[in-house]
Amino acid sequence: MASKPAPSLSTHSSKTNVRRNLFHHQLSRRPTSTSTSMSGSTLQEPLPDNSSDIVVKDRNGNYQVDIPLLPPLDEEQMQEEDEAAMEKERQEARLLEMWKDKHLQPSDPAELYAAVQAKLRRVVASLDEDNWMFEAEQQTSGG
């Protein structure tokens, strides 16, 4: 009887081997470098350059925001924009008045129709001016 090996020991050791082999690929060690031979030549990273940051910071570490100044508009440009805005407001006020008058008392439908047509013409003219934004770009040959 003493010549028989204990069955629990052999079964237990085979289960341990299976578990160890099951996750062996995850537990593999990375090759270690010899730090004693390279201790004299260590790799030092340069200090980060402040100009390479996306966001500029001042000496205290606060964000520094540079707000660009836009060139001033010419007086002619400002005047044209003001006139265009005033004309638009006048036309819309006129349409609103016509609409109010139409609902309060019968008015000439031809006048209202003409005002709506004028408004639509202005919208179409505005779209024609902005049409360049929606056109396909023309490819120029580099020859």
mmCIF file of N, CA and C in Angstrom:
data_model
loop_
_atom_site.group_PDB
_atom_site.id
_atom_site.type_symbol
_atom_site.label_atom_id
_atom_site.label_comp_id
_atom_site.label_asym_id
_atom_site.label_seq_id
_atom_site.Cartn_x
_atom_site.Cartn_y
_atom_site.Cartn_z
ATOM 1 N N MET A 1 0.775 -1.183 0.000
ATOM 2 C CA MET A 1 0.000 0.000 0.000
ATOM 3 C C MET A 1 0.822 1.256 0.000
ATOM 4 N N ALA A 2 1.979 1.194 0.495
ATOM 5 C CA ALA A 2 2.833 2.359 0.540
ATOM 6 C C ALA A 2 3.385 2.690 -0.825
ATOM 7 N N SER A 3 3.355 1.748 -1.775
ATOM 8 C CA SER A 3 3.889 2.008 -3.097
ATOM 9 C C SER A 3 2.946 2.825 -3.984
ATOM 10 N N LYS A 4 1.695 2.982 -3.600
ATOM 11 C CA LYS A 4 0.742 3.754 -4.394
ATOM 12 C C LYS A 4 0.904 5.240 -4.127
ATOM 13 N N PRO A 5 0.983 6.072 -5.171
ATOM 14 C CA PRO A 5 1.038 7.514 -4.941
ATOM 15 C C PRO A 5 -0.348 8.027 -4.541
ATOM 16 N N ALA A 6 -0.358 9.092 -3.850
ATOM 17 C CA ALA A 6 -1.624 9.670 -3.403
ATOM 18 C C ALA A 6 -2.342 10.287 -4.603
ATOM 19 N N PRO A 7 -3.599 9.889 -4.878
ATOM 20 C CA PRO A 7 -4.294 10.373 -6.062
ATOM 21 C C PRO A 7 -4.627 11.865 -5.994
ATOM 22 N N SER A 8 -4.830 12.416 -4.856
ATOM 23 C CA SER A 8 -5.219 13.822 -4.755
ATOM 24 C C SER A 8 -4.079 14.756 -5.154
ATOM 25 N N LEU A 9 -2.851 14.381 -4.910
ATOM 26 C CA LEU A 9 -1.723 15.229 -5.256
ATOM 27 C C LEU A 9 -1.540 15.332 -6.767
ATOM 28 N N SER A 10 -1.639 14.222 -7.481
ATOM 29 C CA SER A 10 -1.432 14.267 -8.929
ATOM 30 C C SER A 10 -2.579 15.006 -9.626
ATOM 31 N N THR A 11 -3.799 14.843 -9.179
ATOM 32 C CA THR A 11 -4.942 15.539 -9.768
ATOM 33 C C THR A 11 -4.840 17.035 -9.506
ATOM 34 N N HIS A 12 -4.446 17.400 -8.327
ATOM 35 C CA HIS A 12 -4.331 18.806 -7.961
ATOM 36 C C HIS A 12 -3.234 19.503 -8.771
ATOM 37 N N SER A 13 -2.101 18.829 -8.968
ATOM 38 C CA SER A 13 -1.016 19.453 -9.725
ATOM 39 C C SER A 13 -1.378 19.605 -11.196
ATOM 40 N N SER A 14 -2.149 18.685 -11.787
ATOM 41 C CA SER A 14 -2.533 18.824 -13.194
ATOM 42 C C SER A 14 -3.532 19.966 -13.381
ATOM 43 N N LYS A 15 -4.428 20.189 -12.420
ATOM 44 C CA LYS A 15 -5.374 21.301 -12.508
ATOM 45 C C LYS A 15 -4.636 22.630 -12.406
ATOM 46 N N THR A 16 -3.632 22.694 -11.569
ATOM 47 C CA THR A 16 -2.859 23.913 -11.422
ATOM 48 C C THR A 16 -2.128 24.223 -12.719
ATOM 49 N N ASN A 17 -1.591 23.203 -13.356
ATOM 50 C CA ASN A 17 -0.902 23.403 -14.630
ATOM 51 C C ASN A 17 -1.860 23.909 -15.704
ATOM 52 N N VAL A 18 -3.063 23.389 -15.726
ATOM 53 C CA VAL A 18 -4.039 23.816 -16.721
ATOM 54 C C VAL A 18 -4.387 25.279 -16.503
ATOM 55 N N ARG A 19 -4.601 25.662 -15.284
ATOM 56 C CA ARG A 19 -4.936 27.054 -15.000
ATOM 57 C C ARG A 19 -3.774 27.973 -15.358
ATOM 58 N N ARG A 20 -2.586 27.563 -15.025
ATOM 59 C CA ARG A 20 -1.437 28.402 -15.322
ATOM 60 C C ARG A 20 -1.242 28.523 -16.829
ATOM 61 N N ASN A 21 -1.409 27.438 -17.561
ATOM 62 C CA ASN A 21 -1.240 27.465 -19.009
ATOM 63 C C ASN A 21 -2.373 28.215 -19.705
ATOM 64 N N LEU A 22 -3.530 28.254 -19.087
ATOM 65 C CA LEU A 22 -4.662 28.931 -19.689
ATOM 66 C C LEU A 22 -4.409 30.432 -19.827
ATOM 67 N N PHE A 23 -3.767 31.050 -18.852
ATOM 68 C CA PHE A 23 -3.498 32.482 -18.871
ATOM 69 C C PHE A 23 -2.021 32.796 -19.031
ATOM 70 N N HIS A 24 -1.257 31.854 -19.525
ATOM 71 C CA HIS A 24 0.183 32.041 -19.642
ATOM 72 C C HIS A 24 0.533 33.183 -20.605
ATOM 73 N N HIS A 25 -0.202 33.335 -21.691
ATOM 74 C CA HIS A 25 0.111 34.388 -22.664
ATOM 75 C C HIS A 25 -0.113 35.774 -22.076
ATOM 76 N N GLN A 26 -0.993 35.914 -21.105
ATOM 77 C CA GLN A 26 -1.217 37.213 -20.487
ATOM 78 C C GLN A 26 -0.195 37.511 -19.400
ATOM 79 N N LEU A 27 0.374 36.476 -18.832
ATOM 80 C CA LEU A 27 1.297 36.661 -17.722
ATOM 81 C C LEU A 27 2.754 36.660 -18.158
ATOM 82 N N SER A 28 3.019 36.610 -19.448
ATOM 83 C CA SER A 28 4.413 36.569 -19.884
ATOM 84 C C SER A 28 5.102 37.873 -19.505
ATOM 85 N N ARG A 29 6.343 37.759 -19.133
ATOM 86 C CA ARG A 29 7.102 38.928 -18.685
ATOM 87 C C ARG A 29 7.746 39.615 -19.875
ATOM 88 N N ARG A 30 7.863 40.888 -19.751
ATOM 89 C CA ARG A 30 8.563 41.659 -20.773
ATOM 90 C C ARG A 30 10.060 41.544 -20.523
ATOM 91 N N PRO A 31 10.837 41.589 -21.573
ATOM 92 C CA PRO A 31 12.290 41.532 -21.352
ATOM 93 C C PRO A 31 12.749 42.791 -20.626
ATOM 94 N N THR A 32 13.536 42.577 -19.623
ATOM 95 C CA THR A 32 14.033 43.711 -18.839
ATOM 96 C C THR A 32 15.378 44.147 -19.381
ATOM 97 N N SER A 33 15.594 45.448 -19.378
ATOM 98 C CA SER A 33 16.880 45.953 -19.844
ATOM 99 C C SER A 33 17.854 45.920 -18.679
ATOM 100 N N THR A 34 19.107 45.825 -19.014
ATOM 101 C CA THR A 34 20.124 45.805 -17.968
ATOM 102 C C THR A 34 20.416 47.233 -17.575
ATOM 103 N N SER A 35 19.936 47.622 -16.433
ATOM 104 C CA SER A 35 20.080 49.005 -15.995
ATOM 105 C C SER A 35 21.491 49.297 -15.498
ATOM 106 N N THR A 36 22.238 48.280 -15.127
ATOM 107 C CA THR A 36 23.585 48.533 -14.616
ATOM 108 C C THR A 36 24.525 48.967 -15.730
ATOM 109 N N SER A 37 24.369 48.415 -16.936
ATOM 110 C CA SER A 37 25.273 48.790 -18.017
ATOM 111 C C SER A 37 24.883 50.134 -18.629
ATOM 112 N N MET A 38 23.633 50.541 -18.518
ATOM 113 C CA MET A 38 23.180 51.786 -19.118
ATOM 114 C C MET A 38 23.036 52.905 -18.099
ATOM 115 N N SER A 39 23.438 52.690 -16.895
ATOM 116 C CA SER A 39 23.223 53.711 -15.873
ATOM 117 C C SER A 39 23.992 54.995 -16.184
ATOM 118 N N GLY A 40 25.074 54.908 -16.899
ATOM 119 C CA GLY A 40 25.857 56.091 -17.235
ATOM 120 C C GLY A 40 25.223 56.918 -18.342
ATOM 121 N N SER A 41 24.484 56.284 -19.229
ATOM 122 C CA SER A 41 23.882 57.014 -20.350
ATOM 123 C C SER A 41 22.358 56.934 -20.245
ATOM 124 N N THR A 42 21.802 57.792 -19.442
ATOM 125 C CA THR A 42 20.342 57.804 -19.292
ATOM 126 C C THR A 42 19.748 58.767 -20.308
ATOM 127 N N LEU A 43 18.583 58.440 -20.759
ATOM 128 C CA LEU A 43 17.894 59.265 -21.735
ATOM 129 C C LEU A 43 17.106 60.335 -21.001
ATOM 130 N N GLN A 44 17.405 61.582 -21.302
ATOM 131 C CA GLN A 44 16.684 62.680 -20.672
ATOM 132 C C GLN A 44 15.861 63.388 -21.732
ATOM 133 N N GLU A 45 14.579 63.588 -21.410
ATOM 134 C CA GLU A 45 13.712 64.307 -22.336
ATOM 135 C C GLU A 45 13.920 65.797 -22.138
ATOM 136 N N PRO A 46 13.906 66.552 -23.218
ATOM 137 C CA PRO A 46 14.061 68.004 -23.065
ATOM 138 C C PRO A 46 12.841 68.588 -22.359
ATOM 139 N N LEU A 47 13.060 69.703 -21.701
ATOM 140 C CA LEU A 47 11.957 70.370 -21.026
ATOM 141 C C LEU A 47 10.956 70.857 -22.064
ATOM 142 N N PRO A 48 9.665 70.775 -21.752
ATOM 143 C CA PRO A 48 8.679 71.204 -22.747
ATOM 144 C C PRO A 48 8.791 72.692 -23.033
ATOM 145 N N ASP A 49 8.709 73.009 -24.307
ATOM 146 C CA ASP A 49 8.803 74.401 -24.742
ATOM 147 C C ASP A 49 7.425 75.041 -24.623
ATOM 148 N N ASN A 50 7.347 76.193 -23.998
ATOM 149 C CA ASN A 50 6.062 76.855 -23.797
ATOM 150 C C ASN A 50 5.437 77.295 -25.110
ATOM 151 N N SER A 51 6.249 77.519 -26.129
ATOM 152 C CA SER A 51 5.695 77.974 -27.400
ATOM 153 C C SER A 51 5.030 76.837 -28.169
ATOM 154 N N SER A 52 5.288 75.575 -27.791
ATOM 155 C CA SER A 52 4.676 74.461 -28.494
ATOM 156 C C SER A 52 3.300 74.122 -27.950
ATOM 157 N N ASP A 53 2.877 74.749 -26.864
ATOM 158 C CA ASP A 53 1.555 74.493 -26.313
ATOM 159 C C ASP A 53 0.490 75.047 -27.240
ATOM 160 N N ILE A 54 -0.632 74.391 -27.240
ATOM 161 C CA ILE A 54 -1.752 74.883 -28.032
ATOM 162 C C ILE A 54 -2.315 76.137 -27.397
ATOM 163 N N VAL A 55 -2.416 76.117 -26.079
ATOM 164 C CA VAL A 55 -2.939 77.264 -25.344
ATOM 165 C C VAL A 55 -1.777 77.948 -24.648
ATOM 166 N N VAL A 56 -1.661 79.239 -24.821
ATOM 167 C CA VAL A 56 -0.563 80.005 -24.240
ATOM 168 C C VAL A 56 -0.909 80.339 -22.798
ATOM 169 N N LYS A 57 0.072 80.162 -21.915
ATOM 170 C CA LYS A 57 -0.124 80.484 -20.502
ATOM 171 C C LYS A 57 0.879 81.556 -20.096
ATOM 172 N N ASP A 58 0.512 82.347 -19.110
ATOM 173 C CA ASP A 58 1.423 83.370 -18.621
ATOM 174 C C ASP A 58 2.315 82.785 -17.529
ATOM 175 N N ARG A 59 3.090 83.622 -16.850
ATOM 176 C CA ARG A 59 4.041 83.150 -15.837
ATOM 177 C C ARG A 59 3.353 82.454 -14.676
ATOM 178 N N ASN A 60 2.136 82.881 -14.350
ATOM 179 C CA ASN A 60 1.409 82.300 -13.222
ATOM 180 C C ASN A 60 0.666 81.023 -13.593
ATOM 181 N N GLY A 61 0.702 80.634 -14.837
ATOM 182 C CA GLY A 61 0.020 79.426 -15.277
ATOM 183 C C GLY A 61 -1.408 79.677 -15.723
ATOM 184 N N ASN A 62 -1.822 80.931 -15.753
ATOM 185 C CA ASN A 62 -3.171 81.260 -16.210
ATOM 186 C C ASN A 62 -3.188 81.313 -17.730
ATOM 187 N N TYR A 63 -4.340 81.010 -18.292
ATOM 188 C CA TYR A 63 -4.473 81.043 -19.742
ATOM 189 C C TYR A 63 -4.426 82.478 -20.239
ATOM 190 N N GLN A 64 -3.693 82.677 -21.304
ATOM 191 C CA GLN A 64 -3.560 84.003 -21.896
ATOM 192 C C GLN A 64 -4.315 83.990 -23.225
ATOM 193 N N VAL A 65 -5.335 84.813 -23.308
ATOM 194 C CA VAL A 65 -6.166 84.845 -24.504
ATOM 195 C C VAL A 65 -5.902 86.147 -25.248
ATOM 196 N N ASP A 66 -5.439 86.013 -26.472
ATOM 197 C CA ASP A 66 -5.211 87.183 -27.315
ATOM 198 C C ASP A 66 -6.431 87.361 -28.206
ATOM 199 N N ILE A 67 -7.105 88.474 -28.059
ATOM 200 C CA ILE A 67 -8.288 88.755 -28.862
ATOM 201 C C ILE A 67 -7.854 89.613 -30.045
ATOM 202 N N PRO A 68 -8.013 89.080 -31.259
ATOM 203 C CA PRO A 68 -7.585 89.861 -32.424
ATOM 204 C C PRO A 68 -8.522 91.044 -32.644
ATOM 205 N N LEU A 69 -7.944 92.133 -33.073
ATOM 206 C CA LEU A 69 -8.734 93.321 -33.369
ATOM 207 C C LEU A 69 -9.076 93.326 -34.850
ATOM 208 N N LEU A 70 -10.339 93.550 -35.141
ATOM 209 C CA LEU A 70 -10.772 93.610 -36.528
ATOM 210 C C LEU A 70 -10.535 95.010 -37.067
ATOM 211 N N PRO A 71 -10.201 95.108 -38.324
ATOM 212 C CA PRO A 71 -10.007 96.446 -38.892
ATOM 213 C C PRO A 71 -11.347 97.179 -38.912
ATOM 214 N N PRO A 72 -11.317 98.465 -38.691
ATOM 215 C CA PRO A 72 -12.580 99.216 -38.685
ATOM 216 C C PRO A 72 -13.182 99.269 -40.088
ATOM 217 N N LEU A 73 -14.502 99.307 -40.128
ATOM 218 C CA LEU A 73 -15.187 99.407 -41.414
ATOM 219 C C LEU A 73 -15.055 100.819 -41.961
ATOM 220 N N ASP A 74 -15.022 100.899 -43.270
ATOM 221 C CA ASP A 74 -15.036 102.215 -43.899
ATOM 222 C C ASP A 74 -16.388 102.866 -43.633
ATOM 223 N N GLU A 75 -16.398 104.182 -43.692
ATOM 224 C CA GLU A 75 -17.659 104.893 -43.486
ATOM 225 C C GLU A 75 -18.666 104.529 -44.572
ATOM 226 N N GLU A 76 -18.168 104.315 -45.787
ATOM 227 C CA GLU A 76 -19.060 103.946 -46.883
ATOM 228 C C GLU A 76 -19.703 102.591 -46.620
ATOM 229 N N GLN A 77 -18.900 101.628 -46.156
ATOM 230 C CA GLN A 77 -19.433 100.301 -45.876
ATOM 231 C C GLN A 77 -20.474 100.359 -44.764
ATOM 232 N N MET A 78 -20.172 101.106 -43.706
ATOM 233 C CA MET A 78 -21.117 101.222 -42.603
ATOM 234 C C MET A 78 -22.400 101.890 -43.080
ATOM 235 N N GLN A 79 -22.257 102.915 -43.902
ATOM 236 C CA GLN A 79 -23.417 103.643 -44.397
ATOM 237 C C GLN A 79 -24.269 102.741 -45.294
ATOM 238 N N GLU A 80 -23.617 101.955 -46.158
ATOM 239 C CA GLU A 80 -24.349 101.040 -47.033
ATOM 240 C C GLU A 80 -25.093 99.990 -46.224
ATOM 241 N N GLU A 81 -24.431 99.451 -45.199
ATOM 242 C CA GLU A 81 -25.081 98.448 -44.364
ATOM 243 C C GLU A 81 -26.260 99.046 -43.611
ATOM 244 N N ASP A 82 -26.087 100.258 -43.105
ATOM 245 C CA ASP A 82 -27.178 100.926 -42.393
ATOM 246 C C ASP A 82 -28.357 101.193 -43.325
ATOM 247 N N GLU A 83 -28.057 101.660 -44.539
ATOM 248 C CA GLU A 83 -29.119 101.942 -45.501
ATOM 249 C C GLU A 83 -29.858 100.667 -45.887
ATOM 250 N N ALA A 84 -29.113 99.592 -46.097
ATOM 251 C CA ALA A 84 -29.746 98.323 -46.465
ATOM 252 C C ALA A 84 -30.632 97.817 -45.326
ATOM 253 N N ALA A 85 -30.151 97.939 -44.105
ATOM 254 C CA ALA A 85 -30.945 97.499 -42.961
ATOM 255 C C ALA A 85 -32.199 98.353 -42.804
ATOM 256 N N MET A 86 -32.052 99.664 -42.995
ATOM 257 C CA MET A 86 -33.214 100.551 -42.878
ATOM 258 C C MET A 86 -34.236 100.266 -43.978
ATOM 259 N N GLU A 87 -33.763 100.020 -45.194
ATOM 260 C CA GLU A 87 -34.664 99.708 -46.307
ATOM 261 C C GLU A 87 -35.421 98.409 -46.029
ATOM 262 N N LYS A 88 -34.716 97.438 -45.508
ATOM 263 C CA LYS A 88 -35.351 96.164 -45.175
ATOM 264 C C LYS A 88 -36.422 96.373 -44.108
ATOM 265 N N GLU A 89 -36.098 97.145 -43.083
ATOM 266 C CA GLU A 89 -37.071 97.415 -42.024
ATOM 267 C C GLU A 89 -38.285 98.156 -42.579
ATOM 268 N N ARG A 90 -38.064 99.128 -43.466
ATOM 269 C CA ARG A 90 -39.173 99.880 -44.057
ATOM 270 C C ARG A 90 -40.094 98.967 -44.866
ATOM 271 N N GLN A 91 -39.490 98.091 -45.669
ATOM 272 C CA GLN A 91 -40.292 97.179 -46.490
ATOM 273 C C GLN A 91 -41.105 96.228 -45.612
ATOM 274 N N GLU A 92 -40.464 95.698 -44.575
ATOM 275 C CA GLU A 92 -41.175 94.784 -43.686
ATOM 276 C C GLU A 92 -42.281 95.508 -42.932
ATOM 277 N N ALA A 93 -42.028 96.754 -42.517
ATOM 278 C CA ALA A 93 -43.056 97.537 -41.830
ATOM 279 C C ALA A 93 -44.227 97.813 -42.774
ATOM 280 N N ARG A 94 -43.913 98.101 -44.033
ATOM 281 C CA ARG A 94 -44.966 98.353 -45.011
ATOM 282 C C ARG A 94 -45.810 97.104 -45.241
ATOM 283 N N LEU A 95 -45.141 95.957 -45.348
ATOM 284 C CA LEU A 95 -45.881 94.705 -45.507
ATOM 285 C C LEU A 95 -46.754 94.425 -44.287
ATOM 286 N N LEU A 96 -46.213 94.694 -43.108
ATOM 287 C CA LEU A 96 -46.970 94.469 -41.881
ATOM 288 C C LEU A 96 -48.196 95.379 -41.829
ATOM 289 N N GLU A 97 -48.011 96.629 -42.208
ATOM 290 C CA GLU A 97 -49.137 97.568 -42.236
ATOM 291 C C GLU A 97 -50.192 97.107 -43.231
ATOM 292 N N MET A 98 -49.736 96.663 -44.390
ATOM 293 C CA MET A 98 -50.684 96.188 -45.397
ATOM 294 C C MET A 98 -51.441 94.972 -44.886
ATOM 295 N N TRP A 99 -50.747 94.103 -44.197
ATOM 296 C CA TRP A 99 -51.396 92.909 -43.656
ATOM 297 C C TRP A 99 -52.424 93.297 -42.600
ATOM 298 N N LYS A 100 -52.051 94.236 -41.720
ATOM 299 C CA LYS A 100 -52.994 94.703 -40.698
ATOM 300 C C LYS A 100 -54.212 95.345 -41.351
ATOM 301 N N ASP A 101 -53.976 96.196 -42.336
ATOM 302 C CA ASP A 101 -55.084 96.854 -43.030
ATOM 303 C C ASP A 101 -55.984 95.836 -43.722
ATOM 304 N N LYS A 102 -55.378 94.805 -44.260
ATOM 305 C CA LYS A 102 -56.149 93.777 -44.965
ATOM 306 C C LYS A 102 -57.098 93.092 -44.007
ATOM 307 N N HIS A 103 -56.643 92.830 -42.791
ATOM 308 C CA HIS A 103 -57.489 92.130 -41.834
ATOM 309 C C HIS A 103 -58.505 93.065 -41.185
ATOM 310 N N LEU A 104 -58.210 94.341 -41.119
ATOM 311 C CA LEU A 104 -59.153 95.281 -40.520
ATOM 312 C C LEU A 104 -60.218 95.716 -41.524
ATOM 313 N N GLN A 105 -59.797 95.962 -42.721
ATOM 314 C CA GLN A 105 -60.742 96.387 -43.758
ATOM 315 C C GLN A 105 -60.265 95.850 -45.100
ATOM 316 N N PRO A 106 -61.185 95.625 -45.986
ATOM 317 C CA PRO A 106 -60.755 95.128 -47.296
ATOM 318 C C PRO A 106 -59.884 96.161 -48.008
ATOM 319 N N SER A 107 -58.773 95.697 -48.559
ATOM 320 C CA SER A 107 -57.893 96.591 -49.304
ATOM 321 C C SER A 107 -57.633 95.995 -50.677
ATOM 322 N N ASP A 108 -56.839 96.682 -51.434
ATOM 323 C CA ASP A 108 -56.566 96.260 -52.804
ATOM 324 C C ASP A 108 -55.630 95.052 -52.795
ATOM 325 N N PRO A 109 -56.083 93.889 -53.238
ATOM 326 C CA PRO A 109 -55.200 92.717 -53.256
ATOM 327 C C PRO A 109 -54.044 92.880 -54.236
ATOM 328 N N ALA A 110 -54.207 93.683 -55.238
ATOM 329 C CA ALA A 110 -53.125 93.899 -56.205
ATOM 330 C C ALA A 110 -51.949 94.600 -55.541
ATOM 331 N N GLU A 111 -52.228 95.512 -54.622
ATOM 332 C CA GLU A 111 -51.162 96.219 -53.912
ATOM 333 C C GLU A 111 -50.387 95.256 -53.007
ATOM 334 N N LEU A 112 -51.140 94.412 -52.307
ATOM 335 C CA LEU A 112 -50.489 93.425 -51.442
ATOM 336 C C LEU A 112 -49.671 92.444 -52.281
ATOM 337 N N TYR A 113 -50.230 92.029 -53.397
ATOM 338 C CA TYR A 113 -49.538 91.120 -54.305
ATOM 339 C C TYR A 113 -48.248 91.750 -54.826
ATOM 340 N N ALA A 114 -48.286 93.015 -55.170
ATOM 341 C CA ALA A 114 -47.101 93.722 -55.665
ATOM 342 C C ALA A 114 -46.041 93.830 -54.572
ATOM 343 N N ALA A 115 -46.461 94.077 -53.342
ATOM 344 C CA ALA A 115 -45.502 94.177 -52.239
ATOM 345 C C ALA A 115 -44.830 92.835 -51.973
ATOM 346 N N VAL A 116 -45.609 91.764 -52.032
ATOM 347 C CA VAL A 116 -45.032 90.429 -51.826
ATOM 348 C C VAL A 116 -44.067 90.101 -52.958
ATOM 349 N N GLN A 117 -44.429 90.449 -54.183
ATOM 350 C CA GLN A 117 -43.527 90.205 -55.313
ATOM 351 C C GLN A 117 -42.229 90.996 -55.162
ATOM 352 N N ALA A 118 -42.324 92.245 -54.704
ATOM 353 C CA ALA A 118 -41.117 93.056 -54.505
ATOM 354 C C ALA A 118 -40.229 92.423 -53.437
ATOM 355 N N LYS A 119 -40.847 91.926 -52.376
ATOM 356 C CA LYS A 119 -40.084 91.271 -51.302
ATOM 357 C C LYS A 119 -39.380 90.027 -51.851
ATOM 358 N N LEU A 120 -40.099 89.236 -52.639
ATOM 359 C CA LEU A 120 -39.506 88.029 -53.210
ATOM 360 C C LEU A 120 -38.381 88.363 -54.185
ATOM 361 N N ARG A 121 -38.516 89.436 -54.948
ATOM 362 C CA ARG A 121 -37.441 89.849 -55.858
ATOM 363 C C ARG A 121 -36.177 90.206 -55.081
ATOM 364 N N ARG A 122 -36.358 90.907 -53.961
ATOM 365 C CA ARG A 122 -35.196 91.265 -53.132
ATOM 366 C C ARG A 122 -34.525 90.014 -52.567
ATOM 367 N N VAL A 123 -35.328 89.052 -52.167
ATOM 368 C CA VAL A 123 -34.763 87.810 -51.638
ATOM 369 C C VAL A 123 -33.992 87.078 -52.729
ATOM 370 N N VAL A 124 -34.556 87.006 -53.921
ATOM 371 C CA VAL A 124 -33.876 86.338 -55.038
ATOM 372 C C VAL A 124 -32.589 87.066 -55.389
ATOM 373 N N ALA A 125 -32.617 88.395 -55.391
ATOM 374 C CA ALA A 125 -31.400 89.162 -55.682
ATOM 375 C C ALA A 125 -30.338 88.900 -54.625
ATOM 376 N N SER A 126 -30.757 88.795 -53.382
ATOM 377 C CA SER A 126 -29.809 88.503 -52.308
ATOM 378 C C SER A 126 -29.208 87.113 -52.487
ATOM 379 N N LEU A 127 -30.037 86.151 -52.875
ATOM 380 C CA LEU A 127 -29.534 84.800 -53.113
ATOM 381 C C LEU A 127 -28.595 84.762 -54.309
ATOM 382 N N ASP A 128 -28.885 85.543 -55.339
ATOM 383 C CA ASP A 128 -27.989 85.609 -56.497
ATOM 384 C C ASP A 128 -26.622 86.147 -56.105
ATOM 385 N N GLU A 129 -26.610 87.127 -55.205
ATOM 386 C CA GLU A 129 -25.330 87.675 -54.749
ATOM 387 C C GLU A 129 -24.536 86.637 -53.963
ATOM 388 N N ASP A 130 -25.245 85.778 -53.226
ATOM 389 C CA ASP A 130 -24.579 84.773 -52.401
ATOM 390 C C ASP A 130 -24.402 83.446 -53.124
ATOM 391 N N ASN A 131 -24.749 83.374 -54.380
ATOM 392 C CA ASN A 131 -24.690 82.133 -55.138
ATOM 393 C C ASN A 131 -23.275 81.573 -55.240
ATOM 394 N N TRP A 132 -22.279 82.420 -55.240
ATOM 395 C CA TRP A 132 -20.891 81.971 -55.366
ATOM 396 C C TRP A 132 -20.510 81.017 -54.238
ATOM 397 N N MET A 133 -21.174 81.128 -53.089
ATOM 398 C CA MET A 133 -20.837 80.246 -51.968
ATOM 399 C C MET A 133 -21.282 78.814 -52.227
ATOM 400 N N PHE A 134 -22.278 78.633 -53.080
ATOM 401 C CA PHE A 134 -22.849 77.315 -53.285
ATOM 402 C C PHE A 134 -22.445 76.686 -54.606
ATOM 403 N N GLU A 135 -21.709 77.414 -55.434
ATOM 404 C CA GLU A 135 -21.264 76.870 -56.709
ATOM 405 C C GLU A 135 -20.058 75.972 -56.489
ATOM 406 N N ALA A 136 -19.917 74.980 -57.344
ATOM 407 C CA ALA A 136 -18.757 74.096 -57.277
ATOM 408 C C ALA A 136 -17.525 74.864 -57.725
ATOM 409 N N GLU A 137 -16.416 74.596 -57.058
ATOM 410 C CA GLU A 137 -15.174 75.276 -57.422
ATOM 411 C C GLU A 137 -14.664 74.718 -58.740
ATOM 412 N N GLN A 138 -14.150 75.603 -59.585
ATOM 413 C CA GLN A 138 -13.625 75.171 -60.865
ATOM 414 C C GLN A 138 -12.171 74.763 -60.686
ATOM 415 N N GLN A 139 -11.844 73.585 -61.182
ATOM 416 C CA GLN A 139 -10.486 73.065 -61.089
ATOM 417 C C GLN A 139 -9.651 73.704 -62.189
ATOM 418 N N THR A 140 -8.541 74.310 -61.815
ATOM 419 C CA THR A 140 -7.641 74.880 -62.813
ATOM 420 C C THR A 140 -6.540 73.882 -63.091
ATOM 421 N N SER A 141 -6.194 73.736 -64.364
ATOM 422 C CA SER A 141 -5.135 72.788 -64.711
ATOM 423 C C SER A 141 -3.788 73.404 -64.370
ATOM 424 N N GLY A 142 -2.931 72.621 -63.766
ATOM 425 C CA GLY A 142 -1.629 73.117 -63.324
ATOM 426 C C GLY A 142 -0.598 73.105 -64.423
ATOM 427 N N GLY A 143 -0.996 73.007 -65.679
ATOM 428 C CA GLY A 143 -0.072 72.879 -66.810
ATOM 429 C C GLY A 143 0.412 74.166 -67.241
#
